[in-house]
PDB file of C-alpha atoms and ligand atoms in Angstrom:
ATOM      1  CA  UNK J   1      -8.219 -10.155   0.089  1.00 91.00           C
ATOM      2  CA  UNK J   2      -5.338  -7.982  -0.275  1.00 94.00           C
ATOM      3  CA  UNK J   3      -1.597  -8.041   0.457  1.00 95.00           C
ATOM      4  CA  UNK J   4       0.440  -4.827   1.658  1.00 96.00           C
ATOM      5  CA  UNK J   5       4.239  -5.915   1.750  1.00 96.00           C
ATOM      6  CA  UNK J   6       6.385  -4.703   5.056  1.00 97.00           C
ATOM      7  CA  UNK J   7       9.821  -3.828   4.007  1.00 97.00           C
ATOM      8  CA  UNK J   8      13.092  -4.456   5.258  1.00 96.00           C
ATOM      9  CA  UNK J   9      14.439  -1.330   5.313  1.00 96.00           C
ATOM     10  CA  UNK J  10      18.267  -2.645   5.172  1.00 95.00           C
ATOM     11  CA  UNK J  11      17.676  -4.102   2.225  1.00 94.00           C
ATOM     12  CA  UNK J  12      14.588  -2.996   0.137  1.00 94.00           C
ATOM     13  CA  UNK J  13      13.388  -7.010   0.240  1.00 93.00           C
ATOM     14  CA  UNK J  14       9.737  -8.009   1.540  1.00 94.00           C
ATOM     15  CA  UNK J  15       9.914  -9.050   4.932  1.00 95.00           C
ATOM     16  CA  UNK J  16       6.032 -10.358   5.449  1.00 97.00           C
ATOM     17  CA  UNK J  17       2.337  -9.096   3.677  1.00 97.00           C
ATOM     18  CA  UNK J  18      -0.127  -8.118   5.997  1.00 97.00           C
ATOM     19  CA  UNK J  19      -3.521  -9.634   4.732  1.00 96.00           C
ATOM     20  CA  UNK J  20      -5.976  -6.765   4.533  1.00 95.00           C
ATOM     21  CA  UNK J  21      -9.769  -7.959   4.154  1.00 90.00           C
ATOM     22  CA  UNK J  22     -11.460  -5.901   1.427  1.00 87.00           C
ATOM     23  CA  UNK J  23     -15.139  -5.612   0.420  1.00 85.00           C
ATOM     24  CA  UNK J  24     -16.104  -5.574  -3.015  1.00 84.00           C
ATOM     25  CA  UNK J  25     -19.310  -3.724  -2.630  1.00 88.00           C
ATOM     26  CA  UNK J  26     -22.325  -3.805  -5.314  1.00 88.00           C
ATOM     27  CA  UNK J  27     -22.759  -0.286  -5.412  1.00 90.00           C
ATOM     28  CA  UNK J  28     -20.263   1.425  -2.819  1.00 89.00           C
ATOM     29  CA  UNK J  29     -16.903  -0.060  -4.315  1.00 89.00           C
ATOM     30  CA  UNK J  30     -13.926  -1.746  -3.026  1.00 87.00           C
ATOM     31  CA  UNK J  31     -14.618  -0.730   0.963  1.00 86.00           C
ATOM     32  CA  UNK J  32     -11.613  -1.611   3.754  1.00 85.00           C
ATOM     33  CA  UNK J  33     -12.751  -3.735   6.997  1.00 83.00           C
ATOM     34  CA  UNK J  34     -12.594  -0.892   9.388  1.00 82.00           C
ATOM     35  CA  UNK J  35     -15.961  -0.033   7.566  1.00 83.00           C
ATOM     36  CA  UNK J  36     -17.970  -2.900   8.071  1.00 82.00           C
ATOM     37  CA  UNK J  37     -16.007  -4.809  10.691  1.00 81.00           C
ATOM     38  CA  UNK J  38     -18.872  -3.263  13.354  1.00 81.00           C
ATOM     39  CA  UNK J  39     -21.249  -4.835  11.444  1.00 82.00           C
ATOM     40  CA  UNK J  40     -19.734  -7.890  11.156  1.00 84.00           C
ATOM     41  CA  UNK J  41     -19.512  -8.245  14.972  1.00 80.00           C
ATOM     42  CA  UNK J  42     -23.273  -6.983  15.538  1.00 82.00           C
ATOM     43  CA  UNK J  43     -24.250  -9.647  13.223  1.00 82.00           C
ATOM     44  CA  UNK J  44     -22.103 -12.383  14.443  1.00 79.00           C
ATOM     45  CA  UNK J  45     -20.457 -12.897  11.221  1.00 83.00           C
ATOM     46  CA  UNK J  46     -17.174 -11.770  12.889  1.00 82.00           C
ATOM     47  CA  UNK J  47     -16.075 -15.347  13.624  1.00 83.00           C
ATOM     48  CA  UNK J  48     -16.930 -16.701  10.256  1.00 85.00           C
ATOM     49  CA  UNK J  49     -14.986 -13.874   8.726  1.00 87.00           C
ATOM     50  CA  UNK J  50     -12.030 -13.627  10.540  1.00 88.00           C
ATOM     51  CA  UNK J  51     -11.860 -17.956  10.233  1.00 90.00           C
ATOM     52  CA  UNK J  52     -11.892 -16.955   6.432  1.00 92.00           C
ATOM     53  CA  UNK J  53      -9.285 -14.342   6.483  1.00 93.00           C
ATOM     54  CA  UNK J  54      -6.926 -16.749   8.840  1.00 95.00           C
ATOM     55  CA  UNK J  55      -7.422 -19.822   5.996  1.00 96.00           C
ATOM     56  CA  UNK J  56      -6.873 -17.454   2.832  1.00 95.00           C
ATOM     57  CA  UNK J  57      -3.753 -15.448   4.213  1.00 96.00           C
ATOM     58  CA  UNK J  58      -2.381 -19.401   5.397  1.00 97.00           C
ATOM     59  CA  UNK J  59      -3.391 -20.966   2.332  1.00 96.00           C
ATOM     60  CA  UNK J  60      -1.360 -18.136   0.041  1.00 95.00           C
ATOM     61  CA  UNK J  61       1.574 -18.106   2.406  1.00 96.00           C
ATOM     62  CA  UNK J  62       1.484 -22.010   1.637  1.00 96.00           C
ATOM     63  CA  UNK J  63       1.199 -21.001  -2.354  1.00 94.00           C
ATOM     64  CA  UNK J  64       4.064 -18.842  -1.968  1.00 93.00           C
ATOM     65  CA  UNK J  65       6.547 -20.905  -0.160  1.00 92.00           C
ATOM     66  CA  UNK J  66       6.006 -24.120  -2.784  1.00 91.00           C
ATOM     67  CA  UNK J  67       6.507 -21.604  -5.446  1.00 88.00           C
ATOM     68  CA  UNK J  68       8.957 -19.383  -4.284  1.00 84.00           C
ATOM     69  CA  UNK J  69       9.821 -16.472  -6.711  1.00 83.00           C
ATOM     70  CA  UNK J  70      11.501 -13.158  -6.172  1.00 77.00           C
ATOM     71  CA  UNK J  71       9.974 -10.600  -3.588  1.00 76.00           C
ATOM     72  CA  UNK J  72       7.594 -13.430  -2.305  1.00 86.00           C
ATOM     73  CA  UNK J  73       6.933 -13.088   1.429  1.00 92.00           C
ATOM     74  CA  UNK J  74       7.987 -15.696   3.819  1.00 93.00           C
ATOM     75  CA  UNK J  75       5.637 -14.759   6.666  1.00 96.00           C
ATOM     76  CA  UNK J  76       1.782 -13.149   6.770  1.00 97.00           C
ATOM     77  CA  UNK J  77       0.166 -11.462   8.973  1.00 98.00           C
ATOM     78  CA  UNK J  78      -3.223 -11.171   9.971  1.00 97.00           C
ATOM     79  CA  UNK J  79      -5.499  -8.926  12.105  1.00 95.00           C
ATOM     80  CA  UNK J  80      -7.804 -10.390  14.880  1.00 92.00           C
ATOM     81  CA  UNK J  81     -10.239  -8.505  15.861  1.00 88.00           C
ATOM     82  CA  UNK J  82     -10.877  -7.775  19.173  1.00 83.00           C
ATOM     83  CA  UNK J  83     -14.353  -9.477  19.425  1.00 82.00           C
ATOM     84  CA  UNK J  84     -12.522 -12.762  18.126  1.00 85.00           C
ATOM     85  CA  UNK J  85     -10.424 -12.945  20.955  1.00 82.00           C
ATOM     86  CA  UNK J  86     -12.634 -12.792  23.273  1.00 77.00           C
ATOM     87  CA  UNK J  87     -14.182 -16.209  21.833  1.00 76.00           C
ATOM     88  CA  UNK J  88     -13.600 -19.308  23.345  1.00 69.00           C
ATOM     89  CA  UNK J  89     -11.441 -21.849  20.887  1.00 83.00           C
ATOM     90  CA  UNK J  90      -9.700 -19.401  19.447  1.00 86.00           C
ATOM     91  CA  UNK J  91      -5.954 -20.911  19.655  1.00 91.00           C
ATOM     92  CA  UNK J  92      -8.071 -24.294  18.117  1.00 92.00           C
ATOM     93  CA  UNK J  93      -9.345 -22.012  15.197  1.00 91.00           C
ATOM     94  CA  UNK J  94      -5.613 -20.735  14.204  1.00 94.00           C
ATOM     95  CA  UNK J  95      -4.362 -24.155  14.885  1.00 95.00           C
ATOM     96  CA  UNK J  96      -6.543 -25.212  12.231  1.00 95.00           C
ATOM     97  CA  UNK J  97      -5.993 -22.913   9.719  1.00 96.00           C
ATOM     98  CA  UNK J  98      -2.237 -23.212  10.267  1.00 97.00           C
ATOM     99  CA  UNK J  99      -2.361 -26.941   9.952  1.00 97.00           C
ATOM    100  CA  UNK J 100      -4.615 -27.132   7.340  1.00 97.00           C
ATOM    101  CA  UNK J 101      -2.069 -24.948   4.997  1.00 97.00           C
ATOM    102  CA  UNK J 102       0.807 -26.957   6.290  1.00 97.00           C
ATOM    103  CA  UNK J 103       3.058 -23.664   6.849  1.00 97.00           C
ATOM    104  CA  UNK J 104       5.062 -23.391  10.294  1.00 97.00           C
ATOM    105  CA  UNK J 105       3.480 -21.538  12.427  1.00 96.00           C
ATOM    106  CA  UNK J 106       6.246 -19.173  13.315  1.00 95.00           C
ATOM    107  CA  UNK J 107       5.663 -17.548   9.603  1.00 97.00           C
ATOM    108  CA  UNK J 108       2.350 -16.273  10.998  1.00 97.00           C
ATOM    109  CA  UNK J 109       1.895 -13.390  12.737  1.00 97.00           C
ATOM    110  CA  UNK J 110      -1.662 -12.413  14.085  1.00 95.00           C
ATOM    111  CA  UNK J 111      -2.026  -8.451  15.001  1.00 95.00           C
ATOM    112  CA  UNK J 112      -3.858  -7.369  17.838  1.00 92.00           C
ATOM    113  CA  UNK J 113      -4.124  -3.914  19.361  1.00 89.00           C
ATOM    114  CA  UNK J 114      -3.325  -3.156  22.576  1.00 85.00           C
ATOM    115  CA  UNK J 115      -6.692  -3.711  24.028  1.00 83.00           C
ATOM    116  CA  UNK J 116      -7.057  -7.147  21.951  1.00 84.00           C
ATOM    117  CA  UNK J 117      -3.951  -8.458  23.634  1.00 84.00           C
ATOM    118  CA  UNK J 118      -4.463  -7.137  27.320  1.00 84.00           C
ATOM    119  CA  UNK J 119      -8.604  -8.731  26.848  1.00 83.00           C
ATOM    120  CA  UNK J 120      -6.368 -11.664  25.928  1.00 81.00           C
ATOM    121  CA  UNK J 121      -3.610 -11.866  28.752  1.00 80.00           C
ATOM    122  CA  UNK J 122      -6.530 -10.825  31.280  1.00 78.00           C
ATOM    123  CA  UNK J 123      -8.791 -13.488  30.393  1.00 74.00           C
ATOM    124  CA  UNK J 124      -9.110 -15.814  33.416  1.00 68.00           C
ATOM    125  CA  UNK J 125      -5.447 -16.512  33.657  1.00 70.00           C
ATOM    126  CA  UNK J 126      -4.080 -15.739  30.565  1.00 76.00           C
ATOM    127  CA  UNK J 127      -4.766 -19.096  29.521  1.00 81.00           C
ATOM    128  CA  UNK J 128      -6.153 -18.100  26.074  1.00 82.00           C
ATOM    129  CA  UNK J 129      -2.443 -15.966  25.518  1.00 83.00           C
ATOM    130  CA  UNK J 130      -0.557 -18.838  26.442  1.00 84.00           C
ATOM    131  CA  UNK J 131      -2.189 -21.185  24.409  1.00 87.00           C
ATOM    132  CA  UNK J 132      -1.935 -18.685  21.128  1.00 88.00           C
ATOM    133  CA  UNK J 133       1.639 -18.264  22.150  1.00 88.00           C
ATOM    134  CA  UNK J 134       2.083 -22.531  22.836  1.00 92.00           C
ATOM    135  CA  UNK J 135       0.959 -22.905  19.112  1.00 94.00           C
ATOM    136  CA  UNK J 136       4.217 -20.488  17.999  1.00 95.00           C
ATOM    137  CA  UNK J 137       2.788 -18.167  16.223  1.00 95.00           C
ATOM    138  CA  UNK J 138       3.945 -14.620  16.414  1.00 93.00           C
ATOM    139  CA  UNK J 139       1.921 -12.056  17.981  1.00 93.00           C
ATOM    140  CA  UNK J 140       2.077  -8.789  17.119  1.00 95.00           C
ATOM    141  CA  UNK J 141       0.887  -5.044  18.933  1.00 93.00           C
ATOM    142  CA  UNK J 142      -0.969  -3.178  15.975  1.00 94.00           C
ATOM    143  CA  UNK J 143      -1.143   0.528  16.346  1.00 91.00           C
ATOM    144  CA  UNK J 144       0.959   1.075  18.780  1.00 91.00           C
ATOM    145  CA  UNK J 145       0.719   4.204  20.791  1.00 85.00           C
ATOM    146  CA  UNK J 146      -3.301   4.800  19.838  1.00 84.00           C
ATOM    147  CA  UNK J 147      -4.123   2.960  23.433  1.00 77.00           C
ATOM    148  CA  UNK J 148      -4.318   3.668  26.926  1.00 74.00           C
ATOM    149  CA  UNK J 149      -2.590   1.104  28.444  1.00 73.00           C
ATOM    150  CA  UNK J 150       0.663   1.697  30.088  1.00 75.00           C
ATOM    151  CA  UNK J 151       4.347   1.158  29.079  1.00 77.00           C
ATOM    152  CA  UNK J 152       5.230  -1.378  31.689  1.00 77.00           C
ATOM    153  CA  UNK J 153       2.021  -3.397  30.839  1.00 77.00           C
ATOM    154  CA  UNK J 154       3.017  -3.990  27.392  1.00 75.00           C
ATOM    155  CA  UNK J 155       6.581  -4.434  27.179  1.00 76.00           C
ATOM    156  CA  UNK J 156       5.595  -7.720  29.435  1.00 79.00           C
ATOM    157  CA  UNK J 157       3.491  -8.890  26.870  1.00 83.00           C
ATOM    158  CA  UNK J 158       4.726 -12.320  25.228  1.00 81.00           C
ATOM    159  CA  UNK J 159       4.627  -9.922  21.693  1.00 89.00           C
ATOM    160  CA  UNK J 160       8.035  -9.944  20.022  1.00 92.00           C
ATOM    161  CA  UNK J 161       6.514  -7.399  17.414  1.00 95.00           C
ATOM    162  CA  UNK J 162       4.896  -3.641  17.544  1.00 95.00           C
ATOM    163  CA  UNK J 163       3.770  -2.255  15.067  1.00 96.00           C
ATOM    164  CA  UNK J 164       3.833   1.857  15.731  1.00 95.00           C
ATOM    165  CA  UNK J 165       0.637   3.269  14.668  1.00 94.00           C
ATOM    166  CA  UNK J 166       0.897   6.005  11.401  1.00 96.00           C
ATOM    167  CA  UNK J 167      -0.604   8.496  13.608  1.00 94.00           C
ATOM    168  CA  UNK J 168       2.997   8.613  15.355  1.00 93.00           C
ATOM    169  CA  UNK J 169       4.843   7.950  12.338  1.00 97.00           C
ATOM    170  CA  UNK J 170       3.283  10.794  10.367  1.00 96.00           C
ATOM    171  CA  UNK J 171       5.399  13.376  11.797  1.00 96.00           C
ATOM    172  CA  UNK J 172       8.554  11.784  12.129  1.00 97.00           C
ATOM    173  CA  UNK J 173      10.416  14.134   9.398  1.00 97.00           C
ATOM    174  CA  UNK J 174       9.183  17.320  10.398  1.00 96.00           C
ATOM    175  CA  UNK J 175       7.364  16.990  14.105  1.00 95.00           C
ATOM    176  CA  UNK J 176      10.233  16.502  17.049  1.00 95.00           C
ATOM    177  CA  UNK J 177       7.765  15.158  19.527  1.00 93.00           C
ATOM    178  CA  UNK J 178       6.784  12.554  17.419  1.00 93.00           C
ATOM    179  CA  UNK J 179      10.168  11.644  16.159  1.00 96.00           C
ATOM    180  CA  UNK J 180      11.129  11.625  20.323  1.00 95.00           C
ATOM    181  CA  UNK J 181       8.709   9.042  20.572  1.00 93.00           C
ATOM    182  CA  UNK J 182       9.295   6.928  18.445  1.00 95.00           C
ATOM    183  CA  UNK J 183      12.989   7.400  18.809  1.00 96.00           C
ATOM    184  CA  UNK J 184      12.196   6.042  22.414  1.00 93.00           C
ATOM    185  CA  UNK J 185       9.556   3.383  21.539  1.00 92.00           C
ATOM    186  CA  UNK J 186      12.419   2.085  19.132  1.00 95.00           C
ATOM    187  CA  UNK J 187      15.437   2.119  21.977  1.00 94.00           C
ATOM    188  CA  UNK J 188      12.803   0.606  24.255  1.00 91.00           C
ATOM    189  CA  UNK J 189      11.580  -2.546  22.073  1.00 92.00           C
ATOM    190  CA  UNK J 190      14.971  -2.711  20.426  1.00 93.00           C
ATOM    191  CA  UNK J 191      16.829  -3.694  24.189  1.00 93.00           C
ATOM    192  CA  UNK J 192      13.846  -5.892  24.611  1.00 91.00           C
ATOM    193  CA  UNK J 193      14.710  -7.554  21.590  1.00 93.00           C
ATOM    194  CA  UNK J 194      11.283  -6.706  19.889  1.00 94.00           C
ATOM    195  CA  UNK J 195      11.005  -5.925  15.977  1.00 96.00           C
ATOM    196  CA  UNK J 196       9.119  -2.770  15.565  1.00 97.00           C
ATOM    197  CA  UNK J 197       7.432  -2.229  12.091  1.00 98.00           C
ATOM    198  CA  UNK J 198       6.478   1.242  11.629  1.00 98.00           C
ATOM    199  CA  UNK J 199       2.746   1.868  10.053  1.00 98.00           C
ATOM    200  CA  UNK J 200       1.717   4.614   7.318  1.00 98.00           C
ATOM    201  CA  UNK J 201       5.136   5.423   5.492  1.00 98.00           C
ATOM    202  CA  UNK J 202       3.943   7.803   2.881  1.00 98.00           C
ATOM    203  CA  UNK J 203       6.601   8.999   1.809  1.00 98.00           C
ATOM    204  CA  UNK J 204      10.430   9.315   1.358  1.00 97.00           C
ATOM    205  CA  UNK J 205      11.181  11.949   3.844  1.00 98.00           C
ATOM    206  CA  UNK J 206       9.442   9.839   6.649  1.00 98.00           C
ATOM    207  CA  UNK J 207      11.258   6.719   5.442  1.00 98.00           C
ATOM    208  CA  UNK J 208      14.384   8.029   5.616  1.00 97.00           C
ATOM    209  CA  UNK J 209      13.969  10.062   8.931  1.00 98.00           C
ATOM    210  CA  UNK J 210      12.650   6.596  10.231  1.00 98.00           C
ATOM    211  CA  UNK J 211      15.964   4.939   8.862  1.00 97.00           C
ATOM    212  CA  UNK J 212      18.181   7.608  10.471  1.00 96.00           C
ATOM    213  CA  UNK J 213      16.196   6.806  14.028  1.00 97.00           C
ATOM    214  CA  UNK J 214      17.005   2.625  13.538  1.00 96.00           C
ATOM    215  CA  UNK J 215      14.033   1.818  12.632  1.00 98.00           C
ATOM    216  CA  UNK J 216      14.404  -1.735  10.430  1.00 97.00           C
ATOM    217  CA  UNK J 217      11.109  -2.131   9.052  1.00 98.00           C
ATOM    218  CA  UNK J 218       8.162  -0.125   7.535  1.00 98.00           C
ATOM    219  CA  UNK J 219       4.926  -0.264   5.819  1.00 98.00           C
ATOM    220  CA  UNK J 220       2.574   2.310   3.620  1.00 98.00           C
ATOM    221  CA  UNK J 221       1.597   3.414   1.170  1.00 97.00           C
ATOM    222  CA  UNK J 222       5.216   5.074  -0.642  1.00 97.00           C
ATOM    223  CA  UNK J 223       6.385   1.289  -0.188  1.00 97.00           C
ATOM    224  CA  UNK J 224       3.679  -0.323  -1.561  1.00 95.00           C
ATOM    225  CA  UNK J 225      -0.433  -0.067  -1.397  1.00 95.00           C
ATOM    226  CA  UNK J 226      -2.463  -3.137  -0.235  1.00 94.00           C
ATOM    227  CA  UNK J 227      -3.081  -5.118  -3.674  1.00 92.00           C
ATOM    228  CA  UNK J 228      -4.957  -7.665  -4.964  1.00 88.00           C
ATOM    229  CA  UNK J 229      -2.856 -11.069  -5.436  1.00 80.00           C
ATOM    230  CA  UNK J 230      -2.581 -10.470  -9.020  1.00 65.00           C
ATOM    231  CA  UNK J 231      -0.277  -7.275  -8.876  1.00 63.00           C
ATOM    232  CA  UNK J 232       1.670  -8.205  -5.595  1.00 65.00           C
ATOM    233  CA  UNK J 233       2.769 -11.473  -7.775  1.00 56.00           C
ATOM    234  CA  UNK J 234       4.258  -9.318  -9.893  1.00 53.00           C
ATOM    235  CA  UNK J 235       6.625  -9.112  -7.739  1.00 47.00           C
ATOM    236  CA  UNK J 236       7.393  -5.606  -7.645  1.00 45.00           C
ATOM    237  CA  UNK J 237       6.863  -3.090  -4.933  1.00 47.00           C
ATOM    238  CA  UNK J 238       8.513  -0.304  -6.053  1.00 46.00           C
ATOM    239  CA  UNK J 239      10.326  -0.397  -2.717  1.00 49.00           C
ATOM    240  CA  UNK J 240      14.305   0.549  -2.362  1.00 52.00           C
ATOM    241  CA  UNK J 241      16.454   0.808   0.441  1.00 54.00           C
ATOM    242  CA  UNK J 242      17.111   3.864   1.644  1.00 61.00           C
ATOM    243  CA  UNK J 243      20.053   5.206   0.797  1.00 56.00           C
TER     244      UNK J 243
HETATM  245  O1    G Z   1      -5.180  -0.921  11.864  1.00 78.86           O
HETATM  246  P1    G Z   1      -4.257  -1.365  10.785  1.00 78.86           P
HETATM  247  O2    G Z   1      -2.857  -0.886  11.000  1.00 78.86           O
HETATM  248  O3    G Z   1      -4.313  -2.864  10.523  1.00 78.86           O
HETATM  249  O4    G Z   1      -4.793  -0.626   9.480  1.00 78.86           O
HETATM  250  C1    G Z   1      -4.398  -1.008   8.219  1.00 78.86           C
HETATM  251  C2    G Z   1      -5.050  -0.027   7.265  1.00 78.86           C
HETATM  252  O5    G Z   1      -4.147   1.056   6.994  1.00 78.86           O
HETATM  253  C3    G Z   1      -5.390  -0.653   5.926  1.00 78.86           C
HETATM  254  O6    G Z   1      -6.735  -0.418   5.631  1.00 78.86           O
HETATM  255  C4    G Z   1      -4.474   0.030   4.950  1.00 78.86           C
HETATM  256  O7    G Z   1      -5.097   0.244   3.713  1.00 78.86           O
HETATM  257  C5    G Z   1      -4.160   1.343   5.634  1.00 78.86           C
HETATM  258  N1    G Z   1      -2.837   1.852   5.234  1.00 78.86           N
HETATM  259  C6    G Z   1      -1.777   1.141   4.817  1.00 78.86           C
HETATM  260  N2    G Z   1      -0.726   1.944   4.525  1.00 78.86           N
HETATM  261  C7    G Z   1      -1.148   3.196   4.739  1.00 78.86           C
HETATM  262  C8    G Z   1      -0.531   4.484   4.588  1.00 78.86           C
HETATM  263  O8    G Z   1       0.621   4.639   4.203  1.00 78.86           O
HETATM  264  N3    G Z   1      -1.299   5.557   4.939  1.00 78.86           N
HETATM  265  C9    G Z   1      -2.581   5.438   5.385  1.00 78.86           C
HETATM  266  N4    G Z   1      -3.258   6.541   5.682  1.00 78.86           N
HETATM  267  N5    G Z   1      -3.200   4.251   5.523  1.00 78.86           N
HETATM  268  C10   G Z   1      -2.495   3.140   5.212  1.00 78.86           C
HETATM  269 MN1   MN Z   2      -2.904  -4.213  10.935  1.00 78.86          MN
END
C-alpha cells in the first residue's frame, strides 16, 4: 500500500492520504491497480481486495491518530471500484472496517467515479447510497470531468468532495479552456459548498495557476509521489504553500 498526501494549499499542511494499492510484482516490478484491477474483477478477487485496501488504509489512519506527529493525515481516502459497488453489503463491509479500526467515520473518504456513484444512487432506490452516506463517511467524485454524465446529475449527488481529474488540470497554466473549466467547476462546487481537490499537480506553474483560480486543495506528483509508509512517516512532503 501506498500513501499520496493531498495538500492544503493555504497552508502547505497534509489535509488527507489517498491509499493507492500497489503490486509488488515477481518479475514486472512495483505495478499501480489500474493494471491489474481488470483482472481482479474477472477473477472475483475484487471484493477480497478492495475489503483489504478498506482495513489497511483504516487501520493506519487509526496508527496515525494514536500517534500523532507532524504532517500526519487526519483523514484517508480510498478508491472503490466500480464492480464493488455494485455488490450487495457493501455499506456492512465499510462499516466493518471502520469499526474494526475504531476511527470516526467522517475521517474516511471512499472515491468513486462518476459512473461508480450514479450505479450507486440508481441502484433500486438509492438505498445502497443512502446507507454509505447513513454510516458518515465522506464520499468523494474521482476524476471529475472524464465522464459522461451531466452537470445537474452530479451536483445532486450526496458527495461533498470532487476530485477534478489531471486530464483537466494539466493545462491549467498554459491552456485557457481548461483553466475556464475548472475555473467554473470550482465557482460551481464552491456555492454548493463542495471541497474540490484537484488531481495530477506536476508542477509549480499549475499549482500556482490553480491557487490564483481558488482552488484549496491539490494532489501530484510536484507535492508529493504515492510512497510506501516508511518515507511518508518521515513526515516530509516537500510541499509549501504557494506563495
Ligand atoms: O484514478 P485516480 O485519480 O485514483 O488515480 C490515481 C493514480 O494517479 C495513482 O496511480 C497515482 O500514482 C497517479 N498520480 C498521482 N499523482 C499524479 C501526477 O501528478 N501525475 C500523474 N500522471 N499521475 C499521478
Ligand atoms: Mn483516486
Amino acid at each position: 500500500m501506498h500513501y499520496q498526501p493531498i495538500i492544503d494549499l493555504t497552508n502547505g499542511a497534509t489535509y488527507a492520504v489517498e491509499a493507492l494499492l500497489r503490486w509488488q510484482h515477481p518479475t514486472r516490478g512495483l505495478l499501480p491497480a489500474g493494471v491489474f484491477i481488470d483482472v481482479a474483477e474477472e477473477s472475483g478477487l475484487i471484493l477480497e481486495l478492495g475489503h483489504w485496501t478498506l482495513t489497511q488504509a483504516c487501520g493506519q489512519l487509526a496508527a496515525w491518530r494514536t500517534h500523532p506527529a507532524s504532517g500526519t493525515p487526519q483523514r484517508v481516502f480510498v478508491n472503490v471500484s466500480t464492480s464493488e459497488v455494485a455488490q450487495a453489503r457493501l455499506s456492512e463491509r465499510i462499516d466493518q472496517a471502520v469499526t474494526a479500526a475504531g476511527v470516526p467515520s467522517s475521517s474516511v473518504v471512499l472515491e468513486l467515479t462518476e459512473t461508480g456513484i450514479l450505479t450507486l444512487a440508481d441502484i433500486a432506490t438509492g438505498a445502497p447510497l443512502e446507507a454509505v452516506r447513513r454510516l458518515g463517511v465522506e464520499l468523494a467524485i474521482d476524476d471529475f470531468g472524464t465522464g459522461h454524465s451531466s452537470l445537474s446529475r452530479l451536483v445532486h449527488l450526496p458527495t461533498r468532495i470532487l476530485k477534478i481529474d489531471k486530464s483537466l488540470v494539466r493545462g491549467v497554466a498554459h491552456d485557457r479552456r481548461s483553466a475556464a473549466v475548472v475555473s467554473a467547476v470550482l465557482l460551481l462546487a464552491h456555492n454548493l459548498g463542495k471541497t474540490v481537490i484537484a488531481e495530477g499537480v506536476e508542477d509549480e506553474e499549475t499549482l500556482r495557476a490553480l491557487h490564483e483560480l481558488g482552488c484549496t486543495y491539490a494532489q501530484g506528483y510536484h507535492l508529493g509521489r504515492p510512497e510506501p509508509l516508511a518515507m511518508l512517516n518521515r513526515g516530509t512532503t516537500g510541499a509549501e504553500a504557494p506563495g
